[in-house]
PDB file of C-alpha atoms and ligand atoms in Angstrom:
ATOM      1  CA  UNK D   1      -6.102  17.728  -6.232  1.00  0.00           C
ATOM      2  CA  UNK D   2      -9.341  19.590  -7.194  1.00  0.00           C
ATOM      3  CA  UNK D   3      -9.665  22.806  -4.814  1.00  0.00           C
ATOM      4  CA  UNK D   4     -11.527  21.961  -2.515  1.00  0.00           C
ATOM      5  CA  UNK D   5      -9.277  18.593  -1.563  1.00  0.00           C
ATOM      6  CA  UNK D   6      -6.625  19.149   1.154  1.00  0.00           C
ATOM      7  CA  UNK D   7      -4.895  15.384  -0.414  1.00  0.00           C
ATOM      8  CA  UNK D   8      -5.017  13.451  -3.915  1.00  0.00           C
ATOM      9  CA  UNK D   9      -7.069  11.105  -3.627  1.00  0.00           C
ATOM     10  CA  UNK D  10      -6.679   7.753  -5.809  1.00  0.00           C
ATOM     11  CA  UNK D  11     -10.896   7.699  -6.082  1.00  0.00           C
ATOM     12  CA  UNK D  12     -10.310  10.869  -7.616  1.00  0.00           C
ATOM     13  CA  UNK D  13      -7.056  10.501  -8.982  1.00  0.00           C
ATOM     14  CA  UNK D  14      -8.979   7.623 -11.628  1.00  0.00           C
ATOM     15  CA  UNK D  15     -11.864   9.393 -11.943  1.00  0.00           C
ATOM     16  CA  UNK D  16     -10.393  11.707 -13.865  1.00  0.00           C
ATOM     17  CA  UNK D  17      -8.263   9.428 -16.038  1.00  0.00           C
ATOM     18  CA  UNK D  18     -10.974   7.424 -16.568  1.00  0.00           C
ATOM     19  CA  UNK D  19     -14.107   9.422 -16.636  1.00  0.00           C
ATOM     20  CA  UNK D  20     -16.289   7.055 -14.150  1.00  0.00           C
ATOM     21  CA  UNK D  21     -15.903   4.916 -11.060  1.00  0.00           C
ATOM     22  CA  UNK D  22     -12.933   2.911 -10.781  1.00  0.00           C
ATOM     23  CA  UNK D  23     -12.122  -0.309  -8.762  1.00  0.00           C
ATOM     24  CA  UNK D  24     -10.011  -2.168  -7.243  1.00  0.00           C
ATOM     25  CA  UNK D  25     -10.448  -6.347  -7.013  1.00  0.00           C
ATOM     26  CA  UNK D  26      -7.804  -7.808  -5.155  1.00  0.00           C
ATOM     27  CA  UNK D  27      -6.412 -10.881  -6.527  1.00  0.00           C
ATOM     28  CA  UNK D  28      -4.485 -13.556  -4.070  1.00  0.00           C
ATOM     29  CA  UNK D  29      -2.007 -14.796  -7.448  1.00  0.00           C
ATOM     30  CA  UNK D  30      -1.156 -17.556  -5.817  1.00  0.00           C
ATOM     31  CA  UNK D  31       2.201 -16.391  -5.239  1.00  0.00           C
ATOM     32  CA  UNK D  32       4.978 -16.993  -2.248  1.00  0.00           C
ATOM     33  CA  UNK D  33       7.612 -14.730  -0.668  1.00  0.00           C
ATOM     34  CA  UNK D  34      11.049 -14.792  -0.290  1.00  0.00           C
ATOM     35  CA  UNK D  35      11.637 -13.416   3.131  1.00  0.00           C
ATOM     36  CA  UNK D  36       9.108 -16.313   3.908  1.00  0.00           C
ATOM     37  CA  UNK D  37       9.964 -19.506   2.033  1.00  0.00           C
ATOM     38  CA  UNK D  38      12.825 -19.805   3.266  1.00  0.00           C
ATOM     39  CA  UNK D  39      15.328 -18.354   0.059  1.00  0.00           C
ATOM     40  CA  UNK D  40      15.703 -15.238   1.850  1.00  0.00           C
ATOM     41  CA  UNK D  41      14.551 -16.348   5.144  1.00  0.00           C
ATOM     42  CA  UNK D  42      11.472 -17.720   7.517  1.00  0.00           C
ATOM     43  CA  UNK D  43       8.709 -16.218   8.769  1.00  0.00           C
ATOM     44  CA  UNK D  44       8.823 -13.279   6.946  1.00  0.00           C
ATOM     45  CA  UNK D  45       7.956  -9.390   8.020  1.00  0.00           C
ATOM     46  CA  UNK D  46       6.854  -9.150  12.080  1.00  0.00           C
ATOM     47  CA  UNK D  47       3.107  -8.361  10.984  1.00  0.00           C
ATOM     48  CA  UNK D  48       2.802 -10.281   8.059  1.00  0.00           C
ATOM     49  CA  UNK D  49       0.423 -13.137   8.219  1.00  0.00           C
ATOM     50  CA  UNK D  50      -0.924 -16.009   6.988  1.00  0.00           C
ATOM     51  CA  UNK D  51      -2.779 -14.059   3.736  1.00  0.00           C
ATOM     52  CA  UNK D  52       0.026 -12.107   3.300  1.00  0.00           C
ATOM     53  CA  UNK D  53      -0.668  -9.289   4.338  1.00  0.00           C
ATOM     54  CA  UNK D  54      -3.895  -9.136   1.993  1.00  0.00           C
ATOM     55  CA  UNK D  55      -5.904 -10.366   4.596  1.00  0.00           C
ATOM     56  CA  UNK D  56      -9.386  -8.581   1.517  1.00  0.00           C
ATOM     57  CA  UNK D  57      -8.551 -10.714  -1.673  1.00  0.00           C
ATOM     58  CA  UNK D  58     -10.067 -13.447  -2.993  1.00  0.00           C
ATOM     59  CA  UNK D  59      -9.456 -17.507  -1.993  1.00  0.00           C
ATOM     60  CA  UNK D  60      -6.602 -18.854  -3.432  1.00  0.00           C
ATOM     61  CA  UNK D  61      -7.764 -21.893  -4.364  1.00  0.00           C
ATOM     62  CA  UNK D  62     -10.059 -19.992  -6.892  1.00  0.00           C
ATOM     63  CA  UNK D  63      -8.782 -19.432 -10.127  1.00  0.00           C
ATOM     64  CA  UNK D  64      -8.216 -15.508 -10.838  1.00  0.00           C
ATOM     65  CA  UNK D  65     -10.844 -14.761 -12.644  1.00  0.00           C
ATOM     66  CA  UNK D  66     -13.157 -16.822 -10.293  1.00  0.00           C
ATOM     67  CA  UNK D  67     -11.935 -14.138  -7.322  1.00  0.00           C
ATOM     68  CA  UNK D  68     -12.494 -11.862  -9.667  1.00  0.00           C
ATOM     69  CA  UNK D  69     -15.495 -12.570 -10.439  1.00  0.00           C
ATOM     70  CA  UNK D  70     -16.795 -12.995  -6.909  1.00  0.00           C
ATOM     71  CA  UNK D  71     -15.351  -9.666  -6.610  1.00  0.00           C
ATOM     72  CA  UNK D  72     -16.816  -7.636  -9.078  1.00  0.00           C
ATOM     73  CA  UNK D  73     -20.575  -9.672  -8.466  1.00  0.00           C
ATOM     74  CA  UNK D  74     -20.845  -7.947  -5.055  1.00  0.00           C
ATOM     75  CA  UNK D  75     -20.004  -4.248  -6.823  1.00  0.00           C
ATOM     76  CA  UNK D  76     -22.107  -3.709  -9.292  1.00  0.00           C
ATOM     77  CA  UNK D  77     -25.209  -3.698  -7.582  1.00  0.00           C
ATOM     78  CA  UNK D  78     -23.707  -0.376  -5.812  1.00  0.00           C
ATOM     79  CA  UNK D  79     -21.666   0.978  -8.894  1.00  0.00           C
ATOM     80  CA  UNK D  80     -23.033  -0.928 -12.003  1.00  0.00           C
ATOM     81  CA  UNK D  81     -20.889   1.639 -14.937  1.00  0.00           C
ATOM     82  CA  UNK D  82     -17.603   1.225 -12.499  1.00  0.00           C
ATOM     83  CA  UNK D  83     -14.023  -0.530 -14.620  1.00  0.00           C
ATOM     84  CA  UNK D  84     -11.472  -2.124 -12.295  1.00  0.00           C
ATOM     85  CA  UNK D  85      -7.883  -2.052 -11.609  1.00  0.00           C
ATOM     86  CA  UNK D  86      -6.588  -5.793 -11.258  1.00  0.00           C
ATOM     87  CA  UNK D  87      -5.186  -5.848  -8.170  1.00  0.00           C
ATOM     88  CA  UNK D  88      -2.182  -8.548  -7.593  1.00  0.00           C
ATOM     89  CA  UNK D  89      -1.937  -7.943  -3.380  1.00  0.00           C
ATOM     90  CA  UNK D  90      -0.716 -10.575  -1.486  1.00  0.00           C
ATOM     91  CA  UNK D  91       2.392 -12.086  -0.996  1.00  0.00           C
ATOM     92  CA  UNK D  92       5.224 -11.072  -4.019  1.00  0.00           C
ATOM     93  CA  UNK D  93       3.675 -10.726  -7.174  1.00  0.00           C
ATOM     94  CA  UNK D  94       7.167 -10.707  -8.845  1.00  0.00           C
ATOM     95  CA  UNK D  95       8.293 -13.778  -7.505  1.00  0.00           C
ATOM     96  CA  UNK D  96       7.826 -16.716  -9.939  1.00  0.00           C
ATOM     97  CA  UNK D  97       8.922 -17.661 -13.697  1.00  0.00           C
ATOM     98  CA  UNK D  98       8.006 -14.911 -17.044  1.00  0.00           C
ATOM     99  CA  UNK D  99       5.639 -17.090 -18.029  1.00  0.00           C
ATOM    100  CA  UNK D 100       3.910 -17.897 -15.015  1.00  0.00           C
ATOM    101  CA  UNK D 101       3.699 -14.042 -14.603  1.00  0.00           C
ATOM    102  CA  UNK D 102       2.439 -13.521 -18.107  1.00  0.00           C
ATOM    103  CA  UNK D 103      -0.283 -15.771 -17.600  1.00  0.00           C
ATOM    104  CA  UNK D 104      -1.557 -14.562 -14.122  1.00  0.00           C
ATOM    105  CA  UNK D 105      -1.586 -10.477 -15.190  1.00  0.00           C
ATOM    106  CA  UNK D 106      -2.704 -11.747 -19.137  1.00  0.00           C
ATOM    107  CA  UNK D 107      -5.734 -13.269 -17.029  1.00  0.00           C
ATOM    108  CA  UNK D 108      -6.450 -10.861 -14.664  1.00  0.00           C
ATOM    109  CA  UNK D 109      -6.419  -8.467 -18.114  1.00  0.00           C
ATOM    110  CA  UNK D 110      -8.529 -10.296 -19.981  1.00  0.00           C
ATOM    111  CA  UNK D 111     -11.438  -9.943 -17.249  1.00  0.00           C
ATOM    112  CA  UNK D 112     -14.188  -7.365 -18.724  1.00  0.00           C
ATOM    113  CA  UNK D 113     -13.740  -3.476 -18.049  1.00  0.00           C
ATOM    114  CA  UNK D 114     -11.147  -3.946 -16.144  1.00  0.00           C
ATOM    115  CA  UNK D 115      -8.656  -1.011 -17.754  1.00  0.00           C
ATOM    116  CA  UNK D 116      -5.594  -1.374 -15.598  1.00  0.00           C
ATOM    117  CA  UNK D 117      -2.829  -3.487 -13.304  1.00  0.00           C
ATOM    118  CA  UNK D 118      -1.637  -3.361  -9.789  1.00  0.00           C
ATOM    119  CA  UNK D 119       1.559  -5.723  -8.769  1.00  0.00           C
ATOM    120  CA  UNK D 120       2.784  -5.537  -5.232  1.00  0.00           C
ATOM    121  CA  UNK D 121       5.964  -6.687  -4.587  1.00  0.00           C
ATOM    122  CA  UNK D 122       9.379  -6.346  -3.004  1.00  0.00           C
ATOM    123  CA  UNK D 123      12.521  -3.853  -3.938  1.00  0.00           C
ATOM    124  CA  UNK D 124      14.819  -6.969  -4.267  1.00  0.00           C
ATOM    125  CA  UNK D 125      11.913  -9.239  -6.494  1.00  0.00           C
ATOM    126  CA  UNK D 126      12.960  -7.273  -9.090  1.00  0.00           C
ATOM    127  CA  UNK D 127      15.302  -8.429 -12.161  1.00  0.00           C
ATOM    128  CA  UNK D 128      15.940  -7.464 -15.491  1.00  0.00           C
ATOM    129  CA  UNK D 129      13.479  -9.880 -16.804  1.00  0.00           C
ATOM    130  CA  UNK D 130      11.054  -8.609 -14.862  1.00  0.00           C
ATOM    131  CA  UNK D 131      11.300  -4.726 -15.142  1.00  0.00           C
ATOM    132  CA  UNK D 132      11.604  -6.080 -19.000  1.00  0.00           C
ATOM    133  CA  UNK D 133       7.653  -7.562 -18.237  1.00  0.00           C
ATOM    134  CA  UNK D 134       6.739  -4.639 -16.340  1.00  0.00           C
ATOM    135  CA  UNK D 135       7.311  -2.157 -19.349  1.00  0.00           C
ATOM    136  CA  UNK D 136       5.784  -4.615 -21.757  1.00  0.00           C
ATOM    137  CA  UNK D 137       2.818  -4.394 -20.003  1.00  0.00           C
ATOM    138  CA  UNK D 138       3.211  -0.469 -18.983  1.00  0.00           C
ATOM    139  CA  UNK D 139       3.114   0.490 -22.415  1.00  0.00           C
ATOM    140  CA  UNK D 140      -0.195  -1.780 -22.850  1.00  0.00           C
ATOM    141  CA  UNK D 141      -1.852  -0.881 -20.059  1.00  0.00           C
ATOM    142  CA  UNK D 142      -2.170   0.991 -16.944  1.00  0.00           C
ATOM    143  CA  UNK D 143       0.106  -0.073 -14.298  1.00  0.00           C
ATOM    144  CA  UNK D 144       1.594   0.918 -11.668  1.00  0.00           C
ATOM    145  CA  UNK D 145       3.693  -1.492  -8.605  1.00  0.00           C
ATOM    146  CA  UNK D 146       3.733  -1.798  -5.488  1.00  0.00           C
ATOM    147  CA  UNK D 147       7.068  -1.505  -2.207  1.00  0.00           C
ATOM    148  CA  UNK D 148       6.813  -2.421   1.048  1.00  0.00           C
ATOM    149  CA  UNK D 149       9.178  -0.255   2.347  1.00  0.00           C
ATOM    150  CA  UNK D 150       7.489   0.681   5.913  1.00  0.00           C
ATOM    151  CA  UNK D 151       9.905   2.869   7.122  1.00  0.00           C
ATOM    152  CA  UNK D 152      13.421   3.996   6.091  1.00  0.00           C
ATOM    153  CA  UNK D 153      15.279   3.501   9.487  1.00  0.00           C
ATOM    154  CA  UNK D 154      17.610   0.937   9.523  1.00  0.00           C
ATOM    155  CA  UNK D 155      17.000   0.596  12.810  1.00  0.00           C
ATOM    156  CA  UNK D 156      13.458  -0.757  12.434  1.00  0.00           C
ATOM    157  CA  UNK D 157      13.124  -1.805   9.671  1.00  0.00           C
ATOM    158  CA  UNK D 158      15.763  -5.191  11.276  1.00  0.00           C
ATOM    159  CA  UNK D 159      13.085  -5.188  13.811  1.00  0.00           C
ATOM    160  CA  UNK D 160      10.538  -5.584  11.555  1.00  0.00           C
ATOM    161  CA  UNK D 161      12.932  -7.993   9.460  1.00  0.00           C
ATOM    162  CA  UNK D 162      12.189  -6.334   6.173  1.00  0.00           C
ATOM    163  CA  UNK D 163      15.157  -7.911   4.770  1.00  0.00           C
ATOM    164  CA  UNK D 164      15.897  -5.707   2.409  1.00  0.00           C
ATOM    165  CA  UNK D 165      18.359  -2.190   2.864  1.00  0.00           C
ATOM    166  CA  UNK D 166      17.318   1.013   1.532  1.00  0.00           C
ATOM    167  CA  UNK D 167      19.712   0.843  -1.076  1.00  0.00           C
ATOM    168  CA  UNK D 168      17.852  -1.940  -2.565  1.00  0.00           C
ATOM    169  CA  UNK D 169      15.201   0.068  -2.726  1.00  0.00           C
ATOM    170  CA  UNK D 170      16.680   3.356  -3.994  1.00  0.00           C
ATOM    171  CA  UNK D 171      17.849   0.872  -6.699  1.00  0.00           C
ATOM    172  CA  UNK D 172      14.572  -0.616  -7.904  1.00  0.00           C
ATOM    173  CA  UNK D 173      13.477   3.251  -7.837  1.00  0.00           C
ATOM    174  CA  UNK D 174      15.447   3.855 -10.087  1.00  0.00           C
ATOM    175  CA  UNK D 175      15.008   1.015 -12.306  1.00  0.00           C
ATOM    176  CA  UNK D 176      10.910   1.228 -12.752  1.00  0.00           C
ATOM    177  CA  UNK D 177      11.214   5.683 -12.884  1.00  0.00           C
ATOM    178  CA  UNK D 178      13.446   5.346 -15.519  1.00  0.00           C
ATOM    179  CA  UNK D 179      10.958   2.669 -17.011  1.00  0.00           C
ATOM    180  CA  UNK D 180       8.001   5.380 -16.540  1.00  0.00           C
ATOM    181  CA  UNK D 181       6.575   2.919 -14.580  1.00  0.00           C
ATOM    182  CA  UNK D 182       4.054   4.478 -11.513  1.00  0.00           C
ATOM    183  CA  UNK D 183       5.239   3.424  -7.801  1.00  0.00           C
ATOM    184  CA  UNK D 184       3.765   2.923  -4.339  1.00  0.00           C
ATOM    185  CA  UNK D 185       5.491   3.154  -1.449  1.00  0.00           C
ATOM    186  CA  UNK D 186       3.347   1.205   1.582  1.00  0.00           C
ATOM    187  CA  UNK D 187       4.647   3.256   5.003  1.00  0.00           C
ATOM    188  CA  UNK D 188       3.662   2.303   8.265  1.00  0.00           C
ATOM    189  CA  UNK D 189       3.028   4.671  10.975  1.00  0.00           C
ATOM    190  CA  UNK D 190       3.713   3.833  15.010  1.00  0.00           C
ATOM    191  CA  UNK D 191       6.505   1.777  13.993  1.00  0.00           C
ATOM    192  CA  UNK D 192       8.166   1.308  17.612  1.00  0.00           C
ATOM    193  CA  UNK D 193      10.398   4.125  18.566  1.00  0.00           C
ATOM    194  CA  UNK D 194       9.721   6.039  15.074  1.00  0.00           C
ATOM    195  CA  UNK D 195       8.223   9.563  16.608  1.00  0.00           C
ATOM    196  CA  UNK D 196       7.795  12.114  14.030  1.00  0.00           C
ATOM    197  CA  UNK D 197      10.277  13.164  12.921  1.00  0.00           C
ATOM    198  CA  UNK D 198      11.444   9.869  11.348  1.00  0.00           C
ATOM    199  CA  UNK D 199       8.369   9.129  10.062  1.00  0.00           C
ATOM    200  CA  UNK D 200       8.138  12.755   8.378  1.00  0.00           C
ATOM    201  CA  UNK D 201      11.618  11.979   7.443  1.00  0.00           C
ATOM    202  CA  UNK D 202      10.947   8.469   5.769  1.00  0.00           C
ATOM    203  CA  UNK D 203       7.645  10.279   3.650  1.00  0.00           C
ATOM    204  CA  UNK D 204      10.253  13.072   2.439  1.00  0.00           C
ATOM    205  CA  UNK D 205      12.692  10.024   1.457  1.00  0.00           C
ATOM    206  CA  UNK D 206       9.931   8.506  -0.693  1.00  0.00           C
ATOM    207  CA  UNK D 207       9.061  11.499  -2.421  1.00  0.00           C
ATOM    208  CA  UNK D 208      12.698  12.573  -3.113  1.00  0.00           C
ATOM    209  CA  UNK D 209      12.784   9.029  -4.770  1.00  0.00           C
ATOM    210  CA  UNK D 210       9.727  10.724  -7.171  1.00  0.00           C
ATOM    211  CA  UNK D 211       7.292   7.594  -6.285  1.00  0.00           C
ATOM    212  CA  UNK D 212       4.078   8.596  -7.618  1.00  0.00           C
ATOM    213  CA  UNK D 213       1.551   7.229  -4.761  1.00  0.00           C
ATOM    214  CA  UNK D 214       1.805   6.276  -1.373  1.00  0.00           C
ATOM    215  CA  UNK D 215       0.006   3.845   1.437  1.00  0.00           C
ATOM    216  CA  UNK D 216      -0.218   5.152   4.170  1.00  0.00           C
ATOM    217  CA  UNK D 217      -2.024   3.190   8.120  1.00  0.00           C
ATOM    218  CA  UNK D 218      -1.334   2.867  11.249  1.00  0.00           C
ATOM    219  CA  UNK D 219       0.240   0.148  13.008  1.00  0.00           C
ATOM    220  CA  UNK D 220      -1.967  -2.368  13.289  1.00  0.00           C
ATOM    221  CA  UNK D 221      -1.086  -6.010  15.329  1.00  0.00           C
ATOM    222  CA  UNK D 222      -2.712  -9.091  13.503  1.00  0.00           C
ATOM    223  CA  UNK D 223      -3.692 -12.302  15.525  1.00  0.00           C
ATOM    224  CA  UNK D 224      -0.935 -15.608  15.103  1.00  0.00           C
ATOM    225  CA  UNK D 225       2.093 -12.886  14.206  1.00  0.00           C
ATOM    226  CA  UNK D 226       5.461 -12.519  15.487  1.00  0.00           C
ATOM    227  CA  UNK D 227       4.608  -9.398  16.141  1.00  0.00           C
ATOM    228  CA  UNK D 228       1.459 -10.170  18.480  1.00  0.00           C
ATOM    229  CA  UNK D 229       4.098 -11.673  20.261  1.00  0.00           C
ATOM    230  CA  UNK D 230       6.032  -8.868  20.416  1.00  0.00           C
ATOM    231  CA  UNK D 231       3.338  -6.642  22.127  1.00  0.00           C
ATOM    232  CA  UNK D 232       1.801  -8.951  24.141  1.00  0.00           C
ATOM    233  CA  UNK D 233       5.344  -9.271  26.259  1.00  0.00           C
ATOM    234  CA  UNK D 234       6.164  -6.128  25.493  1.00  0.00           C
ATOM    235  CA  UNK D 235       3.439  -3.444  25.255  1.00  0.00           C
ATOM    236  CA  UNK D 236       4.633  -0.350  23.316  1.00  0.00           C
ATOM    237  CA  UNK D 237       2.452   2.750  21.999  1.00  0.00           C
ATOM    238  CA  UNK D 238      -0.054   2.762  19.778  1.00  0.00           C
ATOM    239  CA  UNK D 239      -1.860   5.827  19.329  1.00  0.00           C
ATOM    240  CA  UNK D 240      -5.506   6.463  20.113  1.00  0.00           C
ATOM    241  CA  UNK D 241      -7.324   7.154  17.510  1.00  0.00           C
ATOM    242  CA  UNK D 242      -7.720  10.942  17.312  1.00  0.00           C
ATOM    243  CA  UNK D 243      -3.825  11.008  18.116  1.00  0.00           C
ATOM    244  CA  UNK D 244      -3.504   9.257  14.793  1.00  0.00           C
ATOM    245  CA  UNK D 245      -5.876  11.692  13.047  1.00  0.00           C
ATOM    246  CA  UNK D 246      -3.275  14.172  14.142  1.00  0.00           C
ATOM    247  CA  UNK D 247      -0.338  12.733  12.851  1.00  0.00           C
ATOM    248  CA  UNK D 248      -1.720  11.850   9.953  1.00  0.00           C
ATOM    249  CA  UNK D 249      -3.457  14.863   9.522  1.00  0.00           C
ATOM    250  CA  UNK D 250       0.261  16.556   9.594  1.00  0.00           C
ATOM    251  CA  UNK D 251       2.289  14.446   7.974  1.00  0.00           C
ATOM    252  CA  UNK D 252       0.434  14.756   4.751  1.00  0.00           C
ATOM    253  CA  UNK D 253       1.218  18.375   4.518  1.00  0.00           C
ATOM    254  CA  UNK D 254       4.619  17.103   3.979  1.00  0.00           C
ATOM    255  CA  UNK D 255       4.085  15.440   0.652  1.00  0.00           C
ATOM    256  CA  UNK D 256       4.262  16.673  -3.037  1.00  0.00           C
ATOM    257  CA  UNK D 257       1.276  17.553  -4.295  1.00  0.00           C
ATOM    258  CA  UNK D 258       1.193  15.675  -7.142  1.00  0.00           C
ATOM    259  CA  UNK D 259       1.690  12.321  -4.391  1.00  0.00           C
ATOM    260  CA  UNK D 260      -1.265  10.121  -5.029  1.00  0.00           C
ATOM    261  CA  UNK D 261      -2.344   8.870  -1.392  1.00  0.00           C
ATOM    262  CA  UNK D 262      -3.829   5.253  -2.292  1.00  0.00           C
ATOM    263  CA  UNK D 263      -4.594   5.203   1.593  1.00  0.00           C
ATOM    264  CA  UNK D 264      -4.885   7.012   4.678  1.00  0.00           C
ATOM    265  CA  UNK D 265      -6.022   4.046   6.548  1.00  0.00           C
ATOM    266  CA  UNK D 266      -6.113   0.412   7.212  1.00  0.00           C
ATOM    267  CA  UNK D 267      -8.324  -1.436   6.434  1.00  0.00           C
ATOM    268  CA  UNK D 268      -7.618  -4.850   9.467  1.00  0.00           C
ATOM    269  CA  UNK D 269     -10.134  -7.349   9.171  1.00  0.00           C
ATOM    270  CA  UNK D 270     -12.298  -7.387  12.279  1.00  0.00           C
ATOM    271  CA  UNK D 271     -11.167 -11.317  13.472  1.00  0.00           C
ATOM    272  CA  UNK D 272      -7.656 -10.703  12.797  1.00  0.00           C
ATOM    273  CA  UNK D 273      -7.406  -8.257  14.166  1.00  0.00           C
ATOM    274  CA  UNK D 274      -5.905  -7.853  17.990  1.00  0.00           C
ATOM    275  CA  UNK D 275      -5.177  -3.457  18.342  1.00  0.00           C
ATOM    276  CA  UNK D 276      -5.801  -1.511  18.114  1.00  0.00           C
ATOM    277  CA  UNK D 277      -9.740  -1.778  17.044  1.00  0.00           C
ATOM    278  CA  UNK D 278     -10.518   1.990  16.355  1.00  0.00           C
ATOM    279  CA  UNK D 279      -8.684   1.646  12.915  1.00  0.00           C
ATOM    280  CA  UNK D 280     -11.998  -0.590  12.326  1.00  0.00           C
ATOM    281  CA  UNK D 281     -14.380   2.406  12.322  1.00  0.00           C
ATOM    282  CA  UNK D 282     -12.464   3.562   9.347  1.00  0.00           C
ATOM    283  CA  UNK D 283     -15.632   6.386   8.742  1.00  0.00           C
ATOM    284  CA  UNK D 284     -14.385   8.357  12.575  1.00  0.00           C
ATOM    285  CA  UNK D 285     -10.324   8.316  11.072  1.00  0.00           C
ATOM    286  CA  UNK D 286     -11.190   8.866   7.410  1.00  0.00           C
ATOM    287  CA  UNK D 287     -14.201  11.973   9.015  1.00  0.00           C
ATOM    288  CA  UNK D 288     -11.430  13.049  11.773  1.00  0.00           C
ATOM    289  CA  UNK D 289      -8.904  13.810   9.139  1.00  0.00           C
ATOM    290  CA  UNK D 290     -10.923  15.793   7.009  1.00  0.00           C
ATOM    291  CA  UNK D 291     -12.674  18.121   9.905  1.00  0.00           C
ATOM    292  CA  UNK D 292      -8.922  18.290  11.568  1.00  0.00           C
ATOM    293  CA  UNK D 293      -7.278  19.320   8.987  1.00  0.00           C
ATOM    294  CA  UNK D 294      -9.545  21.799   8.021  1.00  0.00           C
ATOM    295  CA  UNK D 295     -10.169  23.074  11.458  1.00  0.00           C
ATOM    296  CA  UNK D 296      -5.722  23.880  11.671  1.00  0.00           C
ATOM    297  CA  UNK D 297      -6.069  24.822   7.682  1.00  0.00           C
ATOM    298  CA  UNK D 298      -3.466  21.712   6.998  1.00  0.00           C
ATOM    299  CA  UNK D 299      -3.154  19.959   3.221  1.00  0.00           C
ATOM    300  CA  UNK D 300      -0.978  18.114   0.829  1.00  0.00           C
ATOM    301  CA  UNK D 301       2.497  19.916   0.121  1.00  0.00           C
ATOM    302  CA  UNK D 302       1.253  22.716   2.761  1.00  0.00           C
ATOM    303  CA  UNK D 303       5.216  22.454   4.481  1.00  0.00           C
ATOM    304  CA  UNK D 304       6.793  20.308   1.340  1.00  0.00           C
ATOM    305  CA  UNK D 305      10.177  21.384   0.696  1.00  0.00           C
ATOM    306  CA  UNK D 306      10.682  20.640  -3.056  1.00  0.00           C
ATOM    307  CA  UNK D 307      14.502  19.088  -2.643  1.00  0.00           C
ATOM    308  CA  UNK D 308      15.110  16.773  -5.593  1.00  0.00           C
TER     309      UNK D 308
HETATM  310  S1  SF4 E 401       7.370  -8.645   1.988  1.00  0.00           S
HETATM  311 FE1  SF4 E 401       4.971  -8.790   2.206  1.00  0.00          FE
HETATM  312  S2  SF4 E 401       4.229 -10.871   1.736  1.00  0.00           S
HETATM  313 FE2  SF4 E 401       6.706 -10.530   2.151  1.00  0.00          FE
HETATM  314  S3  SF4 E 401       6.637 -11.402   4.514  1.00  0.00           S
HETATM  315 FE3  SF4 E 401       6.627  -8.728   4.343  1.00  0.00          FE
HETATM  316  S4  SF4 E 401       4.839  -8.189   4.246  1.00  0.00           S
HETATM  317 FE4  SF4 E 401       4.447 -10.653   4.349  1.00  0.00          FE
END
């Protein structure tokens, strides 16, 4: 985090590491998820869409290379000198046999100007064999692994049907940390029944587990999800844009200075979003956070207590 930054963003981190703009190319690697295909449960997490939480990635009918090509063509006019991170986003990207995983990761890494790979998965899909494969990639490229935790509170985890307990996350973190593999936790803010202290506790918990990065976002209610049905029958409170700005600006102060913030507001697809519609105005939210933090003299780590 530089002196002028209020928080440590992924963009700044990657620019300083690679010396240029680095952009994620989102890949749908054709995976499934044990929380949807019946091996653990059917239906999946209550908020999960048909795309498996990856609304902006490539078309799974296309090859990985073609998906990356399509996205890089759109980006190269604006950022001709940029490098790429191959981001396996949709569904559970370690949920396959080792040969198939290796083939998919290798195809992505072979794409021109790719400097690393990011893999989104579940903590209960990290077998010894998968960990060993990830360790191999970690030794030859820049790698991070994303875990969809969302909350540390078991009551909320049951409500969202996450399908694993906190101890499973702890074990995954222990294993990944022991292999020196970078981790990113996904956290959803404004989950029903959670107040500021509950969300702060979640952030303090992941900090104590030495998570490398965090993705924060307002709860999005997507159409055709079970969360939509729940929301329509029992309208729980959704914060306004200004309330979210105040919430996240304060929460960031509890994060350790070195934690890389990958996201502070979500990227909903207009046509699939039911509520809150203000999340589509990303510029308003990002500018609002900057303004609120400066006005109130807030910055990442201001209230962080090292309790490790
Ligand atoms: S783990 Fe991810 S892909 Fe699986 S159901 Fe939950 S959000 Fe969807």
